[in-house]
mmCIF file of C-alpha atoms in Angstrom:
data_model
loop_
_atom_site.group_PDB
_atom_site.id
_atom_site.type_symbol
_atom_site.label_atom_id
_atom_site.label_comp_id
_atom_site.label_asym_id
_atom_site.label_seq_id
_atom_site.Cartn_x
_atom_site.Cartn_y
_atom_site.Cartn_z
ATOM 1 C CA UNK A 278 53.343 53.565 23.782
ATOM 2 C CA UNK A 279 55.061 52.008 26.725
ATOM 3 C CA UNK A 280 52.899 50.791 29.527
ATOM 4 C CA UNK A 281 51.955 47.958 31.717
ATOM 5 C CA UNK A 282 50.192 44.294 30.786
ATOM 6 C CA UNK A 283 48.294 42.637 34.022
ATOM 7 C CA UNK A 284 47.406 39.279 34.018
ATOM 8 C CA UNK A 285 45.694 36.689 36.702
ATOM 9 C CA UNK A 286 48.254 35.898 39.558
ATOM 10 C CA UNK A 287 48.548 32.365 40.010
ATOM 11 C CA UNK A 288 49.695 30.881 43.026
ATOM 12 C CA UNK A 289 52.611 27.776 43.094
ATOM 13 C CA UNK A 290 51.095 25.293 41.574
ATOM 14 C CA UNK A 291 49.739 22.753 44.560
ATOM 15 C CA UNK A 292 49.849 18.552 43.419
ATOM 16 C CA UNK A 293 46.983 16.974 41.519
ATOM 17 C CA UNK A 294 47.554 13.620 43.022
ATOM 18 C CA UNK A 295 50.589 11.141 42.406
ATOM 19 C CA UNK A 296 52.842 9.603 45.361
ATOM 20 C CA UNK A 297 55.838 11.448 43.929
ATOM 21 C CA UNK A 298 54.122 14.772 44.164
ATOM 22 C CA UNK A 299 52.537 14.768 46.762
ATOM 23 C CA UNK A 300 55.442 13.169 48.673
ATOM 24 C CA UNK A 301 57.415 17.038 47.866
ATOM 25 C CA UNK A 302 54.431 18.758 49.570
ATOM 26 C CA UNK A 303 54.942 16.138 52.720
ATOM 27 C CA UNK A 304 58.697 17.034 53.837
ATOM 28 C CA UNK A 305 58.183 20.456 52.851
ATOM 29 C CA UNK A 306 55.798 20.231 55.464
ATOM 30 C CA UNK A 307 57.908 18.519 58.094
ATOM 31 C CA UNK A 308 59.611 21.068 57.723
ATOM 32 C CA UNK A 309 56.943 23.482 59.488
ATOM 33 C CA UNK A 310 55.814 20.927 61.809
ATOM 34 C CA UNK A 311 59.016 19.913 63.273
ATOM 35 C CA UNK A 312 58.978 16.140 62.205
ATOM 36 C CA UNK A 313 55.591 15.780 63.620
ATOM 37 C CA UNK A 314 54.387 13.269 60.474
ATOM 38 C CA UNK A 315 50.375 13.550 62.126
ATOM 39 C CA UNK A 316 50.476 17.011 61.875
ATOM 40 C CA UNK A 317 51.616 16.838 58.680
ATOM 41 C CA UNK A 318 49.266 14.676 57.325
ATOM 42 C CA UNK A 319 46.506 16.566 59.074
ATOM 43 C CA UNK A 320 47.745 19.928 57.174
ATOM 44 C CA UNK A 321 47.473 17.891 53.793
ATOM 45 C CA UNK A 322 44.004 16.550 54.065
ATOM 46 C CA UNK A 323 43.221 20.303 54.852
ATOM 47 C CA UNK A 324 44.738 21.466 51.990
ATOM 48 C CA UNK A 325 43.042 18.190 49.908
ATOM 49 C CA UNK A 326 39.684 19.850 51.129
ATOM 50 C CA UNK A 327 40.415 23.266 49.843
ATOM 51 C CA UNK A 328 42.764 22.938 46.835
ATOM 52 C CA UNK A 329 42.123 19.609 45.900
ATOM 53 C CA UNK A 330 45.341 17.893 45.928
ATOM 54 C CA UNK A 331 44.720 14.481 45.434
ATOM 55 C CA UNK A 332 42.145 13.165 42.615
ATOM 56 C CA UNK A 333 39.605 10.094 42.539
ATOM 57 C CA UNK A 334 41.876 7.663 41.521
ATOM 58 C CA UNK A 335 44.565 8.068 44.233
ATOM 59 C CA UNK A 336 43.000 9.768 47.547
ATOM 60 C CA UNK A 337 44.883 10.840 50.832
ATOM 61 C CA UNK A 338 44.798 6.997 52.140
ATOM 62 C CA UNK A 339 46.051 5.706 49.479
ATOM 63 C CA UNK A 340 49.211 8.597 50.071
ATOM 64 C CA UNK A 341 49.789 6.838 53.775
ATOM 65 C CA UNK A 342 49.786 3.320 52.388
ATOM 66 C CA UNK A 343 52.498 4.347 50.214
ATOM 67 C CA UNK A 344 54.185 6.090 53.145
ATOM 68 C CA UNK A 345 54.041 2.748 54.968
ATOM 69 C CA UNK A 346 55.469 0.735 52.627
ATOM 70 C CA UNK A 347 58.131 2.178 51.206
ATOM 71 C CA UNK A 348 58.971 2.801 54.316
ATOM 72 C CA UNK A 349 59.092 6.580 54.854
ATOM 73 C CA UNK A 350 56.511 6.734 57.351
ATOM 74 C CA UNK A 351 56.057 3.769 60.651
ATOM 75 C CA UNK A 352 52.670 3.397 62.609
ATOM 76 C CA UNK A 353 52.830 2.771 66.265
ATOM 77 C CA UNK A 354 50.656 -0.853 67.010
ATOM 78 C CA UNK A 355 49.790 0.688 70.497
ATOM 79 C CA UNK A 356 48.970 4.649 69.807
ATOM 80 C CA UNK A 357 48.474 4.695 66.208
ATOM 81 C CA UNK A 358 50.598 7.218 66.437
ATOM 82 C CA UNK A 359 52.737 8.272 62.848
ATOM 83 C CA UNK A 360 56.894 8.868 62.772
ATOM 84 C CA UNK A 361 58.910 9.230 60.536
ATOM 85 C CA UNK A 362 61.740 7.256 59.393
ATOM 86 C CA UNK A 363 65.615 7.571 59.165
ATOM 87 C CA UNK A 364 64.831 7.583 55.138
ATOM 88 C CA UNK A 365 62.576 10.314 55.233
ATOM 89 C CA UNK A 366 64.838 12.542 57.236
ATOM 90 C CA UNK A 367 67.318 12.043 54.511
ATOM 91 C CA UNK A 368 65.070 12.821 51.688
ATOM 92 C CA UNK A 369 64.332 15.938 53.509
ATOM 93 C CA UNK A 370 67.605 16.936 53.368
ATOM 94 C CA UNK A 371 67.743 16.230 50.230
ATOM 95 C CA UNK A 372 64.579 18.466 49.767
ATOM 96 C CA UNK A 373 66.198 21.074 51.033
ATOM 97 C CA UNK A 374 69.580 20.902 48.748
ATOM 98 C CA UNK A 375 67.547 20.731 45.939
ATOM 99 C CA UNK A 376 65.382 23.736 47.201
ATOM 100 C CA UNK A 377 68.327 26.044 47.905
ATOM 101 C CA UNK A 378 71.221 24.636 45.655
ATOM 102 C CA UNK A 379 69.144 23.347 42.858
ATOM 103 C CA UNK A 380 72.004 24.871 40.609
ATOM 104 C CA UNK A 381 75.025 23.177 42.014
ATOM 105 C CA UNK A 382 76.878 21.334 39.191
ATOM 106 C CA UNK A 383 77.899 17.748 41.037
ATOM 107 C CA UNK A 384 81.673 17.004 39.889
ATOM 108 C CA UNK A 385 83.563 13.523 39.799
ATOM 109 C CA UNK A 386 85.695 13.764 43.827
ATOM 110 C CA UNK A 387 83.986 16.111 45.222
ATOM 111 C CA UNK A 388 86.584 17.845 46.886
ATOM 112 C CA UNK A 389 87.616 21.816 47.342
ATOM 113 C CA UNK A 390 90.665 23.646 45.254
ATOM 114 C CA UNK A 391 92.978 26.185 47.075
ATOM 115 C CA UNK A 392 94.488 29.459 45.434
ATOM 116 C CA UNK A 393 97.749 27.664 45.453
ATOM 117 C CA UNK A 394 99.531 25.937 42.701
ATOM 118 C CA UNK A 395 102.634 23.274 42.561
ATOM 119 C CA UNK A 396 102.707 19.786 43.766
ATOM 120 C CA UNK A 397 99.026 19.576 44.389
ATOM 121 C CA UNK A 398 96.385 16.503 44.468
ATOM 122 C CA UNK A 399 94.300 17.699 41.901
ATOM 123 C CA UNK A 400 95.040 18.506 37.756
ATOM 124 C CA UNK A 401 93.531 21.905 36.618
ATOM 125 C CA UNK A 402 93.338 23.895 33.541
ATOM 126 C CA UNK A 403 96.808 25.645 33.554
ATOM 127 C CA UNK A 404 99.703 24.446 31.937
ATOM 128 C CA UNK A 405 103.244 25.617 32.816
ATOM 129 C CA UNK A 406 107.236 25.168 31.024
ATOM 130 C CA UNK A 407 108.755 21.748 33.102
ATOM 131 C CA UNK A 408 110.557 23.106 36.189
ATOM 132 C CA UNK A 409 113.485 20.562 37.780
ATOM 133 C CA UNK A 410 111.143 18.334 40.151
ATOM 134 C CA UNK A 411 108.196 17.839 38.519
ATOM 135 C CA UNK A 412 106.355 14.666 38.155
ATOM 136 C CA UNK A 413 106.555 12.610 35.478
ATOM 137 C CA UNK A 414 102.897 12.332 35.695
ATOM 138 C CA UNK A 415 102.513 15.614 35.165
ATOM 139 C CA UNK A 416 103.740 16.330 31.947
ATOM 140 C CA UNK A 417 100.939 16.486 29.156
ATOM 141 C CA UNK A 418 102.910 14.097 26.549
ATOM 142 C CA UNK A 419 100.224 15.604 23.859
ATOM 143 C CA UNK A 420 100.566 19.260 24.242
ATOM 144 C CA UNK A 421 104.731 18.123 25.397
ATOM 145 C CA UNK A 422 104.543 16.324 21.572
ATOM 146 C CA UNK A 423 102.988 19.179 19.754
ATOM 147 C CA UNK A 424 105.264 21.784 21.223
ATOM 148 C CA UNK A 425 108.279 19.388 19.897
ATOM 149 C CA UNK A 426 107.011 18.916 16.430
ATOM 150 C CA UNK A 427 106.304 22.520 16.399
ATOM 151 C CA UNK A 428 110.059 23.730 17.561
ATOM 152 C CA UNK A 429 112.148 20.965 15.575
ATOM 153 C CA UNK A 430 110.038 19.590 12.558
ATOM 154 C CA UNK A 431 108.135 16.455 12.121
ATOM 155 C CA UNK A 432 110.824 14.945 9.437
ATOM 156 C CA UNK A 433 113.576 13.973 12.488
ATOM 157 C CA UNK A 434 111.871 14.184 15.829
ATOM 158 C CA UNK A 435 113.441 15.195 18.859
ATOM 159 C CA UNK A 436 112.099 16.379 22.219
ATOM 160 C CA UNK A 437 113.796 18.808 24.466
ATOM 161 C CA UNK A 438 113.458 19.779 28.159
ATOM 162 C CA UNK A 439 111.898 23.274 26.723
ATOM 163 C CA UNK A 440 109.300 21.158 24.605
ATOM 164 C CA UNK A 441 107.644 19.507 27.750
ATOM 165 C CA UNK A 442 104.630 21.202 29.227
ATOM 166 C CA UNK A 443 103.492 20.391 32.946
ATOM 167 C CA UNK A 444 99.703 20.342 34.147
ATOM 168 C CA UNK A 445 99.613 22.464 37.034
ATOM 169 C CA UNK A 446 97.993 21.064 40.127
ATOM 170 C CA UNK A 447 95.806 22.574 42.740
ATOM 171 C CA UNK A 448 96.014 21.668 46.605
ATOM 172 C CA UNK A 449 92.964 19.739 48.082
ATOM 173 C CA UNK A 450 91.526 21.539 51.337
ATOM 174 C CA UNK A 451 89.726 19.962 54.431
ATOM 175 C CA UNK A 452 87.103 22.304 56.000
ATOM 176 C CA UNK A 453 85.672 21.471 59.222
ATOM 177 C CA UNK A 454 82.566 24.197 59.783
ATOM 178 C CA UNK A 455 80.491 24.435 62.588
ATOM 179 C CA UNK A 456 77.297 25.999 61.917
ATOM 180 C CA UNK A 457 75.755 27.682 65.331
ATOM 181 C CA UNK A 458 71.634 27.905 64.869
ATOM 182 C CA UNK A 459 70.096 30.796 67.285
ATOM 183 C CA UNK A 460 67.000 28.990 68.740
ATOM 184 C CA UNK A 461 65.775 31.631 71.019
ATOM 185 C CA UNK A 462 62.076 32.932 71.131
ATOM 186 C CA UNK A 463 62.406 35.783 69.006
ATOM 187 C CA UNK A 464 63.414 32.819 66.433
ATOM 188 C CA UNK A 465 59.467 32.964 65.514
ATOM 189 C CA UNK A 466 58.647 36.229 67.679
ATOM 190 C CA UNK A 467 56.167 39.203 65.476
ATOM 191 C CA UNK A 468 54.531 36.240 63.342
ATOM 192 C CA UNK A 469 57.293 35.176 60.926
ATOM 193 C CA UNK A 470 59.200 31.974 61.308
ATOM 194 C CA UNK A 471 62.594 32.345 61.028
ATOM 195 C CA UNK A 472 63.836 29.075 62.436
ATOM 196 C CA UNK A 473 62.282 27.151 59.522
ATOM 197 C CA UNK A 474 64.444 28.774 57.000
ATOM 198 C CA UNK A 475 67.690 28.116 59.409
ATOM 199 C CA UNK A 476 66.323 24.555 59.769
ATOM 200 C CA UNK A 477 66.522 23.994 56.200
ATOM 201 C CA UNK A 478 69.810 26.219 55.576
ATOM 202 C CA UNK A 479 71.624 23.531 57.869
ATOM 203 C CA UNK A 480 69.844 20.663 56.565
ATOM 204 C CA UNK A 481 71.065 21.314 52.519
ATOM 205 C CA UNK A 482 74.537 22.160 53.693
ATOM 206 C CA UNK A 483 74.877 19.091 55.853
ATOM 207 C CA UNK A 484 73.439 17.502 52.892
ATOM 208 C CA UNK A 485 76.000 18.865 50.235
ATOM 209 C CA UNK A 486 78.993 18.285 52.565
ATOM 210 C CA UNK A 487 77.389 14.757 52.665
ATOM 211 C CA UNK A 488 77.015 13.841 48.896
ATOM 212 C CA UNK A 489 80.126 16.425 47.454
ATOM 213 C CA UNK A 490 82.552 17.267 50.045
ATOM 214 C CA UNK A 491 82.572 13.953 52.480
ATOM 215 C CA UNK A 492 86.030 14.444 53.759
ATOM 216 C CA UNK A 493 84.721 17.638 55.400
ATOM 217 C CA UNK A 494 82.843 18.071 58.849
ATOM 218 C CA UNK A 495 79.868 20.003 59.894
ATOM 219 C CA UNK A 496 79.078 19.901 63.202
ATOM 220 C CA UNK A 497 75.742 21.888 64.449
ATOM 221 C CA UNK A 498 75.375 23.850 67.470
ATOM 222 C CA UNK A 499 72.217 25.423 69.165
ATOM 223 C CA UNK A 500 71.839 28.085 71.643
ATOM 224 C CA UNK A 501 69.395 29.555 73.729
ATOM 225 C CA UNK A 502 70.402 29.931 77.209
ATOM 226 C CA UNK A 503 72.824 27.042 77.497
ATOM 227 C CA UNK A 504 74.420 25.765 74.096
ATOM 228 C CA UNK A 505 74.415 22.328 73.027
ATOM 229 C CA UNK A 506 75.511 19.664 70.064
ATOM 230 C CA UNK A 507 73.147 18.188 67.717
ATOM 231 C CA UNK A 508 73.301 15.852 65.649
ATOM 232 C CA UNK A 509 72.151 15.940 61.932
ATOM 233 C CA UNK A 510 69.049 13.769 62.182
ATOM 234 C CA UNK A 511 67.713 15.394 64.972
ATOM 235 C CA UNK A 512 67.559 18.590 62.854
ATOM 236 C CA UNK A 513 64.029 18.192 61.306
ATOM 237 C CA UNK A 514 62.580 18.035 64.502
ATOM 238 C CA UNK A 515 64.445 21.144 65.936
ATOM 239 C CA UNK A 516 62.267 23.587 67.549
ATOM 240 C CA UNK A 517 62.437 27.166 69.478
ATOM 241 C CA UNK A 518 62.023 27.392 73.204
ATOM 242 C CA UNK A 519 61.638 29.898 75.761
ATOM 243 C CA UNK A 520 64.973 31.122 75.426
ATOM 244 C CA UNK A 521 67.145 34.109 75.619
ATOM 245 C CA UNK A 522 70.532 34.574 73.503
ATOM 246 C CA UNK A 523 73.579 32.947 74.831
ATOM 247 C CA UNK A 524 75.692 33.847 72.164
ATOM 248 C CA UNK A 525 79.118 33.307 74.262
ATOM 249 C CA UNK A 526 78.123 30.192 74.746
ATOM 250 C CA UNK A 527 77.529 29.157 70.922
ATOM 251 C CA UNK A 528 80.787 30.363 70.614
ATOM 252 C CA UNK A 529 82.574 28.946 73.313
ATOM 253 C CA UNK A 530 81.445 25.180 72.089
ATOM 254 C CA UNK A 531 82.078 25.834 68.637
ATOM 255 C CA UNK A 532 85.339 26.511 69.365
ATOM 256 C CA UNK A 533 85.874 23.670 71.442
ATOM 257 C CA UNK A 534 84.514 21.137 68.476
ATOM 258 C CA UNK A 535 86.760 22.975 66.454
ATOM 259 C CA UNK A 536 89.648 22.566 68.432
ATOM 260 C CA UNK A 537 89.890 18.874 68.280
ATOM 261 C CA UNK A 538 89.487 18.925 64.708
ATOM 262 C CA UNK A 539 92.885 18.531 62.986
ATOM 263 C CA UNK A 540 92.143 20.430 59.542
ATOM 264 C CA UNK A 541 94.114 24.451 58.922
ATOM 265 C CA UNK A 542 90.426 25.494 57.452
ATOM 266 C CA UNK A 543 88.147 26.458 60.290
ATOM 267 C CA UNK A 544 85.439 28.418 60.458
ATOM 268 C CA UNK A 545 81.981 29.321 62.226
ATOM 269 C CA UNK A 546 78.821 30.172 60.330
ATOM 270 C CA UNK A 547 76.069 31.477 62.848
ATOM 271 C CA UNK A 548 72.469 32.309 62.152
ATOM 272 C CA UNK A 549 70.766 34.698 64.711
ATOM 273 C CA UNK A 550 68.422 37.398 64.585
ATOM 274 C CA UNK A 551 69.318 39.581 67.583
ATOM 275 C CA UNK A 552 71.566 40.549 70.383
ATOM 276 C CA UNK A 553 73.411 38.349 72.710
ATOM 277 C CA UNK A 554 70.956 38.982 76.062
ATOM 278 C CA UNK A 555 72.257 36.033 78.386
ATOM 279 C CA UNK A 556 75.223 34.650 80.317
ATOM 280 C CA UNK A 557 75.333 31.966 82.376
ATOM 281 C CA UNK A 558 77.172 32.321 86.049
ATOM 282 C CA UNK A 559 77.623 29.539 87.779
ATOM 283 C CA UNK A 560 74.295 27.439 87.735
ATOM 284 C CA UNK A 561 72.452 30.894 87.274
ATOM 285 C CA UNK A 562 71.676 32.745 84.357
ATOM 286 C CA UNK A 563 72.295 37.039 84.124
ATOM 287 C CA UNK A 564 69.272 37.786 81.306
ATOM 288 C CA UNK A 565 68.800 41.085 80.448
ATOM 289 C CA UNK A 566 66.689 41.735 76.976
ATOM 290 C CA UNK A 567 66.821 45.751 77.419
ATOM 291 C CA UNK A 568 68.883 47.345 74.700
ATOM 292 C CA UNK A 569 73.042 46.131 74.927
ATOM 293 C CA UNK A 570 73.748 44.634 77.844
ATOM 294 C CA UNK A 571 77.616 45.903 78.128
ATOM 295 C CA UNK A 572 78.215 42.979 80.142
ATOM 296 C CA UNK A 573 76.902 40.378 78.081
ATOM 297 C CA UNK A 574 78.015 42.178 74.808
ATOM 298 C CA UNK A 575 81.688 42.848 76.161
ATOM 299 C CA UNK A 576 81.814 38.797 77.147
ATOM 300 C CA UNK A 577 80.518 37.935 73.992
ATOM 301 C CA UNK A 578 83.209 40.267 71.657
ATOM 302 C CA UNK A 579 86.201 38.885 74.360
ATOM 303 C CA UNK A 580 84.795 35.484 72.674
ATOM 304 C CA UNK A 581 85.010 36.810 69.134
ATOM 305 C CA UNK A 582 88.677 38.381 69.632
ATOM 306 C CA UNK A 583 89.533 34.630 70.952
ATOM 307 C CA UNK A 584 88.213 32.535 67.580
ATOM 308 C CA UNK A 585 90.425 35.407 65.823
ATOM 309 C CA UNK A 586 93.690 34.391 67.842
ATOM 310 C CA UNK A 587 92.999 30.651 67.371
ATOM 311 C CA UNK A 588 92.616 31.487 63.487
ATOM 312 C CA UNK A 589 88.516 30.917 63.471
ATOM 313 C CA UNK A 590 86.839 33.027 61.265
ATOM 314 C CA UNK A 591 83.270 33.554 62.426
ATOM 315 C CA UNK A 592 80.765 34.652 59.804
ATOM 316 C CA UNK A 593 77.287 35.825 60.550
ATOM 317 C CA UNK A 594 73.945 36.045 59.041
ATOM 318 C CA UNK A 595 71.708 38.128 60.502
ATOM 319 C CA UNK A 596 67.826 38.035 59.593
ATOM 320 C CA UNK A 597 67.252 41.229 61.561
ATOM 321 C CA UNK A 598 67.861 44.931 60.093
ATOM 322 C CA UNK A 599 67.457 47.030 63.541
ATOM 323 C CA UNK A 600 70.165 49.536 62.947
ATOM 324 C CA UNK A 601 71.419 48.980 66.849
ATOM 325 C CA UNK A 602 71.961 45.309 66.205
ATOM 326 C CA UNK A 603 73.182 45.932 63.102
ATOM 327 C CA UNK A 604 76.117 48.225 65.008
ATOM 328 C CA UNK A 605 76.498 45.024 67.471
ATOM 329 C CA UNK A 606 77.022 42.726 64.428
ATOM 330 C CA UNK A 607 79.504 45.233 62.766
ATOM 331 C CA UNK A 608 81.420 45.941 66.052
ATOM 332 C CA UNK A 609 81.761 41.922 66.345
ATOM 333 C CA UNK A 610 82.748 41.275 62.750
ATOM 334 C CA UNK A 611 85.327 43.974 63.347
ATOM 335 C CA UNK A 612 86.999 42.157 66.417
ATOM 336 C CA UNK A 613 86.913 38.306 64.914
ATOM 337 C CA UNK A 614 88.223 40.020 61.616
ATOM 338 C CA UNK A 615 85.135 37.636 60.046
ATOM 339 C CA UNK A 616 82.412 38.922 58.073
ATOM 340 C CA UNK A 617 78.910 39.613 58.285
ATOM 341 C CA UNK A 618 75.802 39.248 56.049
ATOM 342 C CA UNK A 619 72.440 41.040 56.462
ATOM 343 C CA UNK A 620 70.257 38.549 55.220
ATOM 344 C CA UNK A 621 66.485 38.376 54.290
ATOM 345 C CA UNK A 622 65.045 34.745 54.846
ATOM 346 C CA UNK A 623 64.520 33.721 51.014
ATOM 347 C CA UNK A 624 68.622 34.728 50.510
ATOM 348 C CA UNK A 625 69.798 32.576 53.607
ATOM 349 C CA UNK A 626 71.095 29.510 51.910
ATOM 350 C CA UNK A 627 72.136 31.263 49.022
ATOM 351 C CA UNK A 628 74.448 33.628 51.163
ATOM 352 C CA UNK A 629 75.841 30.827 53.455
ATOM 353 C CA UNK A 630 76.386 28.160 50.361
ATOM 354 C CA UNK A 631 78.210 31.015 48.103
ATOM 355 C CA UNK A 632 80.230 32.059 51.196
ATOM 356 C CA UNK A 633 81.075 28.343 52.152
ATOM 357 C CA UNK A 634 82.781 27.270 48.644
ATOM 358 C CA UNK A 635 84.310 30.709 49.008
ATOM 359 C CA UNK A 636 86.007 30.000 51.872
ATOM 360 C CA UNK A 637 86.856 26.091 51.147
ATOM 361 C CA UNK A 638 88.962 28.484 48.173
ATOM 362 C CA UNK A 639 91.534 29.452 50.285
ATOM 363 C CA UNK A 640 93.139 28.521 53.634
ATOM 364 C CA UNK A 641 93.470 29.904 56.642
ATOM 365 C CA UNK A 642 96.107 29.263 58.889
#
């Protein structure tokens, strides 16, 4: 008979002591306190006291030693106040690849294949007759052999032009991406923490453009009211304010970064979770959180039909399912011609690193 087994429910496992373990549960939680390493500390000895995470033979202060001197972790002389280090901000990015692309297979340049075929950079797995202009380097003098010995005999060898076989080449592309993070309130609005997820969404993908892609750019935009640059090792520390939505204004800097890069694939990924609700006039600010502003909405999709003419695809992912911002997102996928994603917050960096190798796949001019 078919039914149903139940067993215990056991939680992630927590550490049971070790610098290298309990070193994972310190940046994950970095990641929650915005950089702040004494908070971070203090939310480990709480969960030392309740879960046990460190053992008799190596306790909490023998953790912050460690910290210390392998220099993840720097004591102010005057406050005794903890930071963080320029290492440890890395290995949270790190962290975070790990987290979200655990999966990605590393390969030897790093660097993205176009749809298109020819006089390329980059050998693939096709092979092709010998067309008039090709490379000598391309010809595959084994399989070129074999085809010879095949058409005319092994006892008196002789090649032709029809025996040689050509390695067919794919294009390298440059991508420059910027990556627009909504830091509004409603970031961590109706308890759930949404920025968190974004934080470390932008963190692995700066990360993997880093390590596997270098010759590409990611640049990292915030908005709230105003819009503004950051840079990637201020992103642990990022935090939500008392914002509303400037969405035009995300957009409008994106495109200016993106202007002044000089790569044919552009694009704009942009995390939000609601409705554009703010403009700024002047040195004054229109805010209106009621419903769809037409105003603000009309500036903001006169933005989006702009990135279309200057060839910017903007993709969004929205952690939100209201069906009215739902119809905003649709109506301003429609008019940049991008595309949209309705995302939950445990599929963000799965959507945005499938849909970023997707794109580095083909160019847009």
């Amino acid at each position: 008979m078919r039914g149903y087994g139940f067993s215990k429910f056991t939680p992630k496992q927590l550490p049971k002591g070790g610098f290298d373990e309990l070193l994972k549960l310190f940046l994950e939680l970095l990641n929650y306190t915005s950089g702040d390493a004494g908070e971070a500390l203090a939310w480990m000895n709480e969960l030392d006291k309740q879960y046990n995470v460190t053992n008799d033979e190596y306790g909490m202060g023998n953790f912050i030693d460690d910290l210390k001197q392998k220099g993840f972790l720097e004591e102010d002389n005057k406050t005794g106040e903890f930071n963080i280090t320029a290492k440890t901000e890395q290995s949270i990015r790190q962290s975070a690849l790990e987290e979200i692309f655990g999966k990605l297979k590393r390969s030897g340049k790093g660097n993205h294949r176009s749809p298109h075929s020819g006089q390329g950079d980059e050998k693939n797995a096709e092979r092709r007759e010998y067309e008039f202009g090709d490379a000598l380097d391309q010809i595959d003098m084994t399989q070129s052999i074999h085809n010879a010995q095949v058409n005319h005999g092994i006892n008196d060898f002789m090649m032709t032009e029809r025996d040689l076989e050509v390695e067919e080449m794919d294009y390298k592309t440059l991508t420059s991406t910027v990556l627009m993070i909504d830091i509004s309130h409603s970031m961590i609005l109706y308890g759930e923490d949404r920025i968190t997820p974004a934080k470390k969404v932008a963190m692995a993908l700066a990360e993997l453009i880093r390590t596997k892609y270098p010759k590409d750019t990611l640049d990292i935009v915030v908005f709230g009211n105003d819009a503004w640059p950051i840079a990637l090792k201020d992103l642990p520390y990022l935090q939500v304010g008392p914002y509303h939505t400037n969405t035009y204004a995300g957009l409008e800097l994106a495109t200016d970064l993106l202007r002044r890069r000089k790569t044919h694939n552009k694009q704009i990924f942009m995390i939000t979770d609601g409705k554009p609700t703010c403009l700024k006039e002047g040195t004054k600010y229109y805010k209106n959180s009621i419903g769809l502003d037409r105003k603000v909405v009309n500036k903001t999709l006169n933005m989006a039909a702009q990135c279309k003419r200057l060839k910017i695809p903007i993709t969004t992912f929205m952690i939100a399912k209201d069906p009215y911002l739902q119809q905003f997102v649709r109506k301003f996928t429609e008019t940049n011609g991008g595309k949209a994603f309705y995302s939950s917050l445990n599929g963000l960096g799965e959507y945005i690193f499938e849909d970023y190798i997707r794109n580095r796949r083909r160019t847009v001019r």
